PDB file of C-alpha atoms in Angstrom:
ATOM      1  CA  UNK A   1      -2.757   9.951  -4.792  1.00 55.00           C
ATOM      2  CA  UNK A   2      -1.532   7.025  -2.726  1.00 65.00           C
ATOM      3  CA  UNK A   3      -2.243   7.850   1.058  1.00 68.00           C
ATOM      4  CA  UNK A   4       1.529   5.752   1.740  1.00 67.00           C
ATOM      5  CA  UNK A   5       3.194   7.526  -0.149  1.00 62.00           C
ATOM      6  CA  UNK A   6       1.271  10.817   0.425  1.00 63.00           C
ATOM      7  CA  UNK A   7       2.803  10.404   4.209  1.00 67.00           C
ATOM      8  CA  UNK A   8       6.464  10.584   3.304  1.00 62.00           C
ATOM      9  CA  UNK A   9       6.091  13.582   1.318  1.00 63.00           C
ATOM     10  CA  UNK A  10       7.299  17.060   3.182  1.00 64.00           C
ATOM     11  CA  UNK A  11       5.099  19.523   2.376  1.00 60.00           C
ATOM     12  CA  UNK A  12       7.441  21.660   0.042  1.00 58.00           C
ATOM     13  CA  UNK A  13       7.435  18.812  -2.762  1.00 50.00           C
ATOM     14  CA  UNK A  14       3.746  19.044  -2.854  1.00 58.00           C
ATOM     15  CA  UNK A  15       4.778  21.661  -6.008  1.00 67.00           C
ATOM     16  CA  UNK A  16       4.256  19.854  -8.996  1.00 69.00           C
ATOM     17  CA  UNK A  17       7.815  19.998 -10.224  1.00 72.00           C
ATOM     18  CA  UNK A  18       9.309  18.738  -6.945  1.00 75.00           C
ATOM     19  CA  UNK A  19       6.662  16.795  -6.814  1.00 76.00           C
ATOM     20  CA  UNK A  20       6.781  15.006 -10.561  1.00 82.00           C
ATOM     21  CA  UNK A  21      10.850  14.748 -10.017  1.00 85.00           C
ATOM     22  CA  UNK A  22      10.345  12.578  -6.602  1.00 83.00           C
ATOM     23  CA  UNK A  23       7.615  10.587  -8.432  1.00 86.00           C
ATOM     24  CA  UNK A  24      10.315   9.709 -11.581  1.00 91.00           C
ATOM     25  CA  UNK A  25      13.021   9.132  -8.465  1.00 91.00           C
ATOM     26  CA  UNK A  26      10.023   6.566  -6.856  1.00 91.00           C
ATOM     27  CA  UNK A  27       9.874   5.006  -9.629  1.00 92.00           C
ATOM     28  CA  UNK A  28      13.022   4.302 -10.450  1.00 93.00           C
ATOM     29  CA  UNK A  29      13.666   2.748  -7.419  1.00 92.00           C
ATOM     30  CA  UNK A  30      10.616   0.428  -7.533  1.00 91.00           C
ATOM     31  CA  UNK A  31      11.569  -0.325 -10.943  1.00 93.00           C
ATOM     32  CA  UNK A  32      14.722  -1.321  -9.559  1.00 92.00           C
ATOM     33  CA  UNK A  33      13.558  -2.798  -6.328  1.00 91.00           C
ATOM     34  CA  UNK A  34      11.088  -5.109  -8.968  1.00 90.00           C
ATOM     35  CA  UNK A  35      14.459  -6.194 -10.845  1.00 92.00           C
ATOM     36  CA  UNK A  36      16.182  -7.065  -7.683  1.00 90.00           C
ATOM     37  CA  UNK A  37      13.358  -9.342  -6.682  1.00 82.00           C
ATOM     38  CA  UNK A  38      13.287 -11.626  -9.766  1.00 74.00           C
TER      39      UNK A  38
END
């Protein structure tokens, strides 16, 4: 896994279901961040 984004993890999402619904939530807002840009 990516070290950054490793750091701003708090250790209870490290479950994988806490952990898979902050990765959709990530990626939402980099998907969003990416249409912002352009």
């Amino acid at each position: 896994m990516n070290k950054r984004i490793k750091k701003h993890l708090p250790c209870s999402l490290y479950d994988f279901k806490g952990l898979e619904r902050w990765l959709d939530l990530y990626a939402d807002i980099l998907v969003e961040s990416e249409r912002r840009r352009t």
